[in-house]
Short mmCIF file of C-alpha atoms and ligand atoms in Angstrom, two decimals:
data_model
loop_
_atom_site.label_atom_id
_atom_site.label_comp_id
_atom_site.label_asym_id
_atom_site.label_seq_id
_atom_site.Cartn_x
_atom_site.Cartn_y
_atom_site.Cartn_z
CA UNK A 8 0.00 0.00 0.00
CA UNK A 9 1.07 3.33 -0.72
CA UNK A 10 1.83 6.05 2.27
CA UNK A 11 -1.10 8.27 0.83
CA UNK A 12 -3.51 5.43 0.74
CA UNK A 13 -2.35 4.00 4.35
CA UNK A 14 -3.05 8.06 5.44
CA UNK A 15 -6.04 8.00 4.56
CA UNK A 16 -7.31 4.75 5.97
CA UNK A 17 -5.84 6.53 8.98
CA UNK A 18 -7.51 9.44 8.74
CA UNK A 19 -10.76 7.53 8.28
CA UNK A 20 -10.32 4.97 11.38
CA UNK A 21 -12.55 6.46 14.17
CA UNK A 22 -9.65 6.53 17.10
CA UNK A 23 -9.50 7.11 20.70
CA UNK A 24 -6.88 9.05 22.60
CA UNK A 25 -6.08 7.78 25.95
CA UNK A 26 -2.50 8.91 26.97
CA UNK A 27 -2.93 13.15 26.47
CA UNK A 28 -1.20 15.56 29.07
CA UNK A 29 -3.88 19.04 28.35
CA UNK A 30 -1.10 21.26 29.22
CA UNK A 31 1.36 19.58 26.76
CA UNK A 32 -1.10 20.50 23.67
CA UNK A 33 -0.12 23.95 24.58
CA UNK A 34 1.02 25.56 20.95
CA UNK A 35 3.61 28.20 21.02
CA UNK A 36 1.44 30.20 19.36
CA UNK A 37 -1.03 30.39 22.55
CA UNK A 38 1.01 30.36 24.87
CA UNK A 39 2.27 34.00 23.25
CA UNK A 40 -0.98 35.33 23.24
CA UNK A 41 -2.11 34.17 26.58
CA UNK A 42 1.23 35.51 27.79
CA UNK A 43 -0.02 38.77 26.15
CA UNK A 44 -3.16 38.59 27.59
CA UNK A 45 -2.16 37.91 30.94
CA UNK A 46 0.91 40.56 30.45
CA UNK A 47 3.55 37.65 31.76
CA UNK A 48 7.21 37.69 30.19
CA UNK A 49 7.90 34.57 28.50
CA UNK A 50 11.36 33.33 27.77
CA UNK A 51 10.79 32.88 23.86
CA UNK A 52 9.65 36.45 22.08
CA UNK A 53 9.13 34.80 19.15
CA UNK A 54 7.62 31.51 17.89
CA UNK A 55 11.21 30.20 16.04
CA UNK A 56 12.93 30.52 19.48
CA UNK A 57 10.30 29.10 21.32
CA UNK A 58 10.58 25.87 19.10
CA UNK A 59 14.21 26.05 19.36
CA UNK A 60 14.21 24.98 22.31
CA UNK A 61 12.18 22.09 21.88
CA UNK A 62 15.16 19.68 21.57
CA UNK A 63 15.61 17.44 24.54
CA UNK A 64 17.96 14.42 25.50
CA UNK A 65 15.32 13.25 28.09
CA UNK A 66 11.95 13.67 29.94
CA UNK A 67 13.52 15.44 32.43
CA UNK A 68 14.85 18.28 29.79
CA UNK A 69 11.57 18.08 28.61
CA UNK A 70 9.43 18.76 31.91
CA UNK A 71 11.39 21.92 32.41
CA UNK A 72 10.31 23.26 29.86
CA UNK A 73 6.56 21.98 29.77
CA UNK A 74 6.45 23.20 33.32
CA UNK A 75 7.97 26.67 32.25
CA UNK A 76 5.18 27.04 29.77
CA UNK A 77 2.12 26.37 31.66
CA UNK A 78 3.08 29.49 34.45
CA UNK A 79 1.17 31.69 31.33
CA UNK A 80 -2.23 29.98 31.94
CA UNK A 81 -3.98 31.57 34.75
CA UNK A 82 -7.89 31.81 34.19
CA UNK A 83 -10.99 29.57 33.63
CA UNK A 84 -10.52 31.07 30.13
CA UNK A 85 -7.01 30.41 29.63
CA UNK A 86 -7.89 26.30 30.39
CA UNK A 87 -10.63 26.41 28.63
CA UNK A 88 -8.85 27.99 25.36
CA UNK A 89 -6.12 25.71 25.81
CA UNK A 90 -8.81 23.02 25.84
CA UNK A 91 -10.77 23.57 22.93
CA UNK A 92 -7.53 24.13 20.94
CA UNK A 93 -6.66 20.58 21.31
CA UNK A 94 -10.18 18.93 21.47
CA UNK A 95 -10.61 21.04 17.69
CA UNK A 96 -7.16 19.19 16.70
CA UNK A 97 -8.03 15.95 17.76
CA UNK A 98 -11.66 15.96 15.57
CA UNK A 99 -9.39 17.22 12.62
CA UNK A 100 -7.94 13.87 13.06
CA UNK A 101 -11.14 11.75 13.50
CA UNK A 102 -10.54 11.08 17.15
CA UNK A 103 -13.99 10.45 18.36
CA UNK A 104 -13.16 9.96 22.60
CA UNK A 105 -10.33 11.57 24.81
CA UNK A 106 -9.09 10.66 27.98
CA UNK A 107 -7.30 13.79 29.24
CA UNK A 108 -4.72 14.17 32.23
CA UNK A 109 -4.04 17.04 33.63
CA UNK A 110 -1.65 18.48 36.46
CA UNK A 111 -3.38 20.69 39.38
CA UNK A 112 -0.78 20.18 40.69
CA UNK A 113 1.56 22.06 38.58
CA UNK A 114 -0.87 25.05 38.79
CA UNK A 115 -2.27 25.10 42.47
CA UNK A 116 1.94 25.35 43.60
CA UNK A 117 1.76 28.86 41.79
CA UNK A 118 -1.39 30.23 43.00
CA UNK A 119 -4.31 29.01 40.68
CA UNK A 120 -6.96 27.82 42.49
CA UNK A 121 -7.89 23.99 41.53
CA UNK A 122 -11.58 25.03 40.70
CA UNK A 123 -10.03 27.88 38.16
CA UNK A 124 -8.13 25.00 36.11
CA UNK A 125 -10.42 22.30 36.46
CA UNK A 126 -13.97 24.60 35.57
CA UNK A 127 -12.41 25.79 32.59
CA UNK A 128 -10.91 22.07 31.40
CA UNK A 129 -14.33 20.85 32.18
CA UNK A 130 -16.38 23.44 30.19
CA UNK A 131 -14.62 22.88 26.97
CA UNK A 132 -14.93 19.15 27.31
CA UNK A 133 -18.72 19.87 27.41
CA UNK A 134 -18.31 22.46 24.36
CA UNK A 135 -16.45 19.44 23.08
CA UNK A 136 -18.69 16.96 23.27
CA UNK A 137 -21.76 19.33 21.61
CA UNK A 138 -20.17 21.11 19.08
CA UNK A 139 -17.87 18.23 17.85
CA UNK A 140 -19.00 14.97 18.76
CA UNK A 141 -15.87 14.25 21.00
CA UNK A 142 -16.28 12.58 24.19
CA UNK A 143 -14.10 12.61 26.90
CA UNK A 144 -12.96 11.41 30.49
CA UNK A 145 -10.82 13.66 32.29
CA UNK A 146 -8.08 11.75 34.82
CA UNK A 147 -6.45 13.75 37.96
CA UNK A 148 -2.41 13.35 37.62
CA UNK A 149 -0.06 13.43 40.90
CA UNK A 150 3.07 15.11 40.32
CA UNK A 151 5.57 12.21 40.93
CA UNK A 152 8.36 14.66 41.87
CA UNK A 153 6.41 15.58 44.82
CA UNK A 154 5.97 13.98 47.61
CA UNK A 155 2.49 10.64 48.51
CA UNK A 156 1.56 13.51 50.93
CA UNK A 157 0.91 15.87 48.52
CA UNK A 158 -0.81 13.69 46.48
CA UNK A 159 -3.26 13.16 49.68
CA UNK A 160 -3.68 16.85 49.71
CA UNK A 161 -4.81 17.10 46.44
CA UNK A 162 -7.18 14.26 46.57
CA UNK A 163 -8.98 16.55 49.42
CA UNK A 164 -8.70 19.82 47.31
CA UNK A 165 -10.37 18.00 44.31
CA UNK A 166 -13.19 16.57 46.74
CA UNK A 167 -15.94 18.33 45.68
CA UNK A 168 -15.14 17.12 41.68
CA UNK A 169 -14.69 13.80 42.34
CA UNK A 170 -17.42 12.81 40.16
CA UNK A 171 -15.83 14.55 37.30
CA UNK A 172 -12.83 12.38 36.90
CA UNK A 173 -12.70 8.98 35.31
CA UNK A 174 -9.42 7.94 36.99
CA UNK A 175 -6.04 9.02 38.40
CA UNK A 176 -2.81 9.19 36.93
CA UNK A 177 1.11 9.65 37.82
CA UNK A 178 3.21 11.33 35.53
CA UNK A 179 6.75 13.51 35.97
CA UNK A 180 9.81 12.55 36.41
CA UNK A 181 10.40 8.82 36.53
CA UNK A 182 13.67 7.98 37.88
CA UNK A 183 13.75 7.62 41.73
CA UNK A 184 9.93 8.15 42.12
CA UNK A 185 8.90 4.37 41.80
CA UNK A 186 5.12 3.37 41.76
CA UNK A 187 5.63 2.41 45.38
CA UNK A 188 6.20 5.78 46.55
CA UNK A 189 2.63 6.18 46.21
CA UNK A 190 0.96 2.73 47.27
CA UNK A 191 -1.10 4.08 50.11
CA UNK A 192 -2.57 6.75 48.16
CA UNK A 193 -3.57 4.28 44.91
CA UNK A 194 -5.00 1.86 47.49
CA UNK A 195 -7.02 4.89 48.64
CA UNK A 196 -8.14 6.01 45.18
CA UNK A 197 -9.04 2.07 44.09
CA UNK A 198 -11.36 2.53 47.22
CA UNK A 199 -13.15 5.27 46.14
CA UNK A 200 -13.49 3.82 42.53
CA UNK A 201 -11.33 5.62 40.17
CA UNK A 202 -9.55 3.66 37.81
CA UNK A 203 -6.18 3.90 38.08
CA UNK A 204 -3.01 5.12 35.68
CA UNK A 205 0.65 5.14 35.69
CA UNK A 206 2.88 6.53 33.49
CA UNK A 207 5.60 3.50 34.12
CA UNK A 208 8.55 1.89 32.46
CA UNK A 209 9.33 4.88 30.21
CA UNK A 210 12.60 6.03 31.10
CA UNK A 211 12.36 3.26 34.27
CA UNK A 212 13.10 0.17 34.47
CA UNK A 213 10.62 -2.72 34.02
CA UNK A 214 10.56 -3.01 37.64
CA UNK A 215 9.16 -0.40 38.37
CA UNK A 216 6.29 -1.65 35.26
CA UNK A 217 5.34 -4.86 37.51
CA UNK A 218 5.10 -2.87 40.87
CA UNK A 219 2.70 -0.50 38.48
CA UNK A 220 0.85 -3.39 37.72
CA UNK A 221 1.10 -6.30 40.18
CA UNK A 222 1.77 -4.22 43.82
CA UNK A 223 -0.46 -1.30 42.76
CA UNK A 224 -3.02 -3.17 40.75
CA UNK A 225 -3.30 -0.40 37.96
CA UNK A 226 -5.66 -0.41 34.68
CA UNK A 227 -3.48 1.07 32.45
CA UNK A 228 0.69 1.41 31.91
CA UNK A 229 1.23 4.85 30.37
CA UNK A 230 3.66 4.08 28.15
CA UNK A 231 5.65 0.69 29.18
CA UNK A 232 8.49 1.01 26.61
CA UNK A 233 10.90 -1.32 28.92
CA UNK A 234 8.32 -3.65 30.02
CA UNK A 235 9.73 -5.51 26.41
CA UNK A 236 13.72 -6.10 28.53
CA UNK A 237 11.41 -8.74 30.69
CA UNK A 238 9.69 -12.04 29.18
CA UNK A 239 7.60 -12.58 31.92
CA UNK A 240 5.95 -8.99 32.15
CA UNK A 241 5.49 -9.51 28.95
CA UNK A 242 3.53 -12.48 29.16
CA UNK A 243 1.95 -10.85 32.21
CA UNK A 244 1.03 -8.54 30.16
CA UNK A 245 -0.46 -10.31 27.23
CA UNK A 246 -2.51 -12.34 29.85
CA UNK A 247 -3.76 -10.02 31.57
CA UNK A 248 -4.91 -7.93 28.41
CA UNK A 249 -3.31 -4.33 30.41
CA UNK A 250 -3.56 -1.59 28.03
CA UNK A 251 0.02 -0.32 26.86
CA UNK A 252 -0.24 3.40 26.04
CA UNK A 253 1.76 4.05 23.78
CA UNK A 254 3.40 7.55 22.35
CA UNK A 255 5.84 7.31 19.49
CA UNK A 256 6.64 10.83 18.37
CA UNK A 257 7.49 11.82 22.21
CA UNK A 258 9.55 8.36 22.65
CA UNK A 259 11.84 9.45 19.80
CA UNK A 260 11.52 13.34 20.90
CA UNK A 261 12.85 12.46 24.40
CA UNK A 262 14.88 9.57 22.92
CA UNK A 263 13.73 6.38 25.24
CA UNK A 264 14.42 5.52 21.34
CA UNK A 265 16.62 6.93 19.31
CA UNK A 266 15.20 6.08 15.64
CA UNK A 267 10.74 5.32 15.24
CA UNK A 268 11.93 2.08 13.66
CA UNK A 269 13.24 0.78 17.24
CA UNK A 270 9.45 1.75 18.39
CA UNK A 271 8.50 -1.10 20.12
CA UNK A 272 4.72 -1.13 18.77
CA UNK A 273 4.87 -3.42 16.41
CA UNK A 274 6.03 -6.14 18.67
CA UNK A 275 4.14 -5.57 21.03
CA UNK A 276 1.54 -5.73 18.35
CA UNK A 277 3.24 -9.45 17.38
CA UNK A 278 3.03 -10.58 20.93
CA UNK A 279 -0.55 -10.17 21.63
CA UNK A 280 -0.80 -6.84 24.31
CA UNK A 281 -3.53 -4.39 24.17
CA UNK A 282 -0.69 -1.91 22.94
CA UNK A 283 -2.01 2.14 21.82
CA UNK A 284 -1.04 4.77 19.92
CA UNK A 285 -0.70 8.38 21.58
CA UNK A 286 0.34 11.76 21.15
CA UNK A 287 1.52 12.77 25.35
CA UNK A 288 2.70 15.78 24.48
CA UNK A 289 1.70 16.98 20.68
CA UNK A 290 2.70 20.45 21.16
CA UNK A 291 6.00 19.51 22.21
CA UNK A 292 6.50 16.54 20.29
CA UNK A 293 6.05 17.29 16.71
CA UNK A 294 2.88 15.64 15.82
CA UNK A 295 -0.72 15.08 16.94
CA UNK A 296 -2.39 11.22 17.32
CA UNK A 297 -2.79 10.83 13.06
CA UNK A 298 0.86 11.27 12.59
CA UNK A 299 1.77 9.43 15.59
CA UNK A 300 -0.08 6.51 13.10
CA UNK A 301 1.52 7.80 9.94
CA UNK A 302 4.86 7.98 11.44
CA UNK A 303 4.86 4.89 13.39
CA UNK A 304 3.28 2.98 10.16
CA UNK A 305 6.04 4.40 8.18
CA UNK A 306 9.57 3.27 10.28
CA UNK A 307 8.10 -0.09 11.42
CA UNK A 308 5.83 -1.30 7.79
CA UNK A 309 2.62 -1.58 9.81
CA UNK A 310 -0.40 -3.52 7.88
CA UNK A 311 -3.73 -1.86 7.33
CA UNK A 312 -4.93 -4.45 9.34
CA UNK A 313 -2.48 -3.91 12.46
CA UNK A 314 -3.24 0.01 11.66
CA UNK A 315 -7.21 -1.29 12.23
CA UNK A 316 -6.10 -2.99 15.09
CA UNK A 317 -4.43 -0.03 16.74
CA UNK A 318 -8.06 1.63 16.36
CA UNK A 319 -9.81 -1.17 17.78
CA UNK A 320 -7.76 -1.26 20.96
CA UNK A 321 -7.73 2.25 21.59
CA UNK A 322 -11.54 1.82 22.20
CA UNK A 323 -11.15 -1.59 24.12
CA UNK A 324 -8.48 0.14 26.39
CA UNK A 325 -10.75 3.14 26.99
CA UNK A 326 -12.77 3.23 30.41
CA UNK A 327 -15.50 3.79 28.26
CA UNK A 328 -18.48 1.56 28.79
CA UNK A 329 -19.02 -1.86 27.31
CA UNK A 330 -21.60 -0.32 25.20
CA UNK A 331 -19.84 2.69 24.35
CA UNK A 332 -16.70 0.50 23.16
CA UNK A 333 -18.99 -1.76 21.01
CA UNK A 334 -20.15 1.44 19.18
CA UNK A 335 -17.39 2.81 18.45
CA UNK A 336 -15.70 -0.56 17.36
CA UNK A 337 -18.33 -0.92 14.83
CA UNK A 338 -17.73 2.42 13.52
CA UNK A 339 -14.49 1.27 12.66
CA UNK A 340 -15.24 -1.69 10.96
CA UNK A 341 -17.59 0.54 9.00
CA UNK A 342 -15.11 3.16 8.31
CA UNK A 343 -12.85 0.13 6.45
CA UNK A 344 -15.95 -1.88 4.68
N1 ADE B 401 4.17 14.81 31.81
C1 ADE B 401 3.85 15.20 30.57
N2 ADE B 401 4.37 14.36 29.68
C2 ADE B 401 5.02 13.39 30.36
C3 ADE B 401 5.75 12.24 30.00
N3 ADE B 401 5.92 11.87 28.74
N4 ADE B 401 6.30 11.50 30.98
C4 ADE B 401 6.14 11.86 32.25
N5 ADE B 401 5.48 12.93 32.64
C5 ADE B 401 4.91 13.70 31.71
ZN1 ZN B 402 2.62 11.14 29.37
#
C-alpha cells in the first residue's frame, strides 16, 4: 500500500486518545498570546525561538520546559482555550473519545486555584462533546516529583469534583519516584473507585512496570516502553490484556528511542498486548495522534490491518463503557468496509 492510501485509511479509522497531558497541547502560538493577555514575560519572544528549544535528550529536559510554559495559563478562560484548541485538533484527526490528564498540581503550587483549572478544562470538554461529537474522560495526575503527601492533599482539594474524573494518573519525572512511593494513596483512590493510571517503564526500568501493575493493581501502563527487557511482564502482560499506552513521536523526541523504527509497537503488536497509539505531548512533540499513526506505520511497515487494530484497541483500552466501546468498534469496521 502506498503512504497516501495507508493516510487515509488513517484518517478515516474512528480513534481514541487515551494517553494526552492538556497542558502539553499547549502551541507556542497560545502560549504567546495568553502571555499577552495575561501581560507575563515569557522566555521565547518569538515563535522560532520558542521551538528552538524544543530539543531534549530526556523527559527530564523536557518537563522543564513543559512546566515553564504552563506558568502563562492563569484563568478559567485560559484552560478552557487551551482546551478547545486541542479537542478542535483531535476531531481534525477523527478522534472520536479523549481521555485527558491534567496536572493541578503544577498550577495550584503557583497560586491558581484547583476550581479555576479544572472549571475551565471541564467546560470545553462539554463544548467538546456538543459542538464536535468528542467525548471525553478527564483523569487527575499526581506530580511524581512531589511527595504521597501531597498527592493526599490534592485528593482533598479535588473533593468536591470527584465525580468529574474517570481515573487518576502519575506522571513527571520517573527515575527515583517508583510506583511504590505512592501505594497508600492508589490503594485509597481504588477505594473510592477511580480507575487507576501510571505513566511507568518509560525512562524506568521494568521493575518499576510490575510494581505498576502487580503491587499497585493499575488499569493502564502509560507508556511501558521497557516492560519488552522482561519475558515474563510480557507475558503478564499479554494475559492479563493491560492496556500499553503508547506515544511514538514523544519516545523518539525524548529519545527512550533513538530512531521510530526501534518503536516497540509493532512487537508488542506481534506478541498479543492491548498496545495504543498516543500523542503525550503533541505540542512539544512534533505531531498530533494521526501522525503518531503515519509515522509509526512508516519506520516499522505496519499492515492496514495492524493500523485497524491499533483503532480497535484504543476503544477496548478506553474506560468507556461496554456499550460505548462496542459502538465505536463498529464504527471502525464501517469506516474500512
Ligand atoms: N508529563 C507530561 N508528559 C510526560 C511524559 N511523557 N512523561 C512523564 N510525565 C509527563
Ligand atoms: Zn505522558
Amino acid at each position: 500500500m502506498t503512504d497516501s492510501s495507508q493516510n487515509s485509511l488513517i484518517q478515516r479509522l474512528p480513534k481514541a486518545e487515551l494517553h494526552l497531558h492538556i497542558e502539553g497541547s499547549f502551541e507556542p502560538e497560545l502560549m504567546m498570546q495568553l502571555a499577552a493577555r495575561n501581560r507575563i514575560d515569557l522566555r521565547f519572544k518569538t515563535l522560532d525561538e520558542a521551538k528552538a528549544a524544543y530539543n531534549f535528550s530526556n523527559l527530564q529536559e523536557f518537563l522543564d520546559l513543559y512546566y515553564e510554559g504552563m506558568q502563562v495559563l492563569r484563568t478559567e478562560e485560559d484552560f478552557h482555550d487551551l482546551t478547545w484548541a486541542y479537542l478542535q485538533r483531535a476531531a481534525q484527526d477523527n478522534v472520536r473519545h479523549v481521555e485527558m490528564f491534567f496536572d493541578p498540581q503544577a498550577h495550584t503550587e503557583r497560586g491558581v486555584p484547583f476550581g479555576v483549572v479544572t472549571e475551565g478544562i471541564l467546560a470545553a470538554l462539554a463544548r467538546g462533546e456538543k459542538e464536535l461529537g468528542v467525548t471525553s474522560y478527564l483523569i487527575l495526575s499526581f506530580l511524581r516529583h512531589l511527595s504521597e503527601d501531597d498527592g493526599f492533599a490534592l485528593l482533598k482539594e479535588s473533593e468536591g469534583w470527584h465525580d468529574r474524573f474517570v481515573g487518576v494518573g502519575l506522571d513527571s519525572s520517573e527515575m527515583g519516584h517508583p510506583p511504590l512511593k505512592f501505594e497508600r494513596l492508589y490503594k485509597r483512590c481504588r477505594e473510592m473507585g477511580f480507575k487507576l493510571c501510571m505513566h511507568a517503564g518509560e525512562e524506568g526500568p521494568p521493575a518499576y512496570v510490575r510494581e505498576a501493575l502487580i503491587e499497585i493493581g493499575v488499569d493502564r501502563i502509560d507508556h511501558g516502553n521497557r516492560s519488552m527487557e522482561d519475558p515474563a511482564l510480557i507475558q503478564i502482560l499479554k494475559d492479563t490484556q493491560t492496556p500499553l499506552t503508547n506515544c511514538p513521536l514523544s519516545n523518539l523526541s525524548l529519545c527512550v528511542i533513538n530512531d521510530l523504527k526501534d518503536s516497540p509497537v509493532k512487537a508488542q503488536l506481534e506478541a498479543g498486548l492491548l498496545v495504543t497509539v498516543n500523542s503525550d505531548d503533541p505540542a512539544y512533540f512534533g505531531g498530533y495522534i494521526a501522525r503518531n499513526y503515519e509515522k509509526t506505520a512508516e519506520a516499522l511497515g505496519l499492515s492496514d490491518a495492524q493500523l485497524i487494530t491499533l483503532a480497535h484497541n484504543s476503544f477496548t483500552a478506553s474506560f468507556l463503557p461496554e456499550a460505548g466501546k462496542q459502538k465505536h468498534l463498529a464504527a471502525i469496521d464501517a469506516a474500512v468496509a
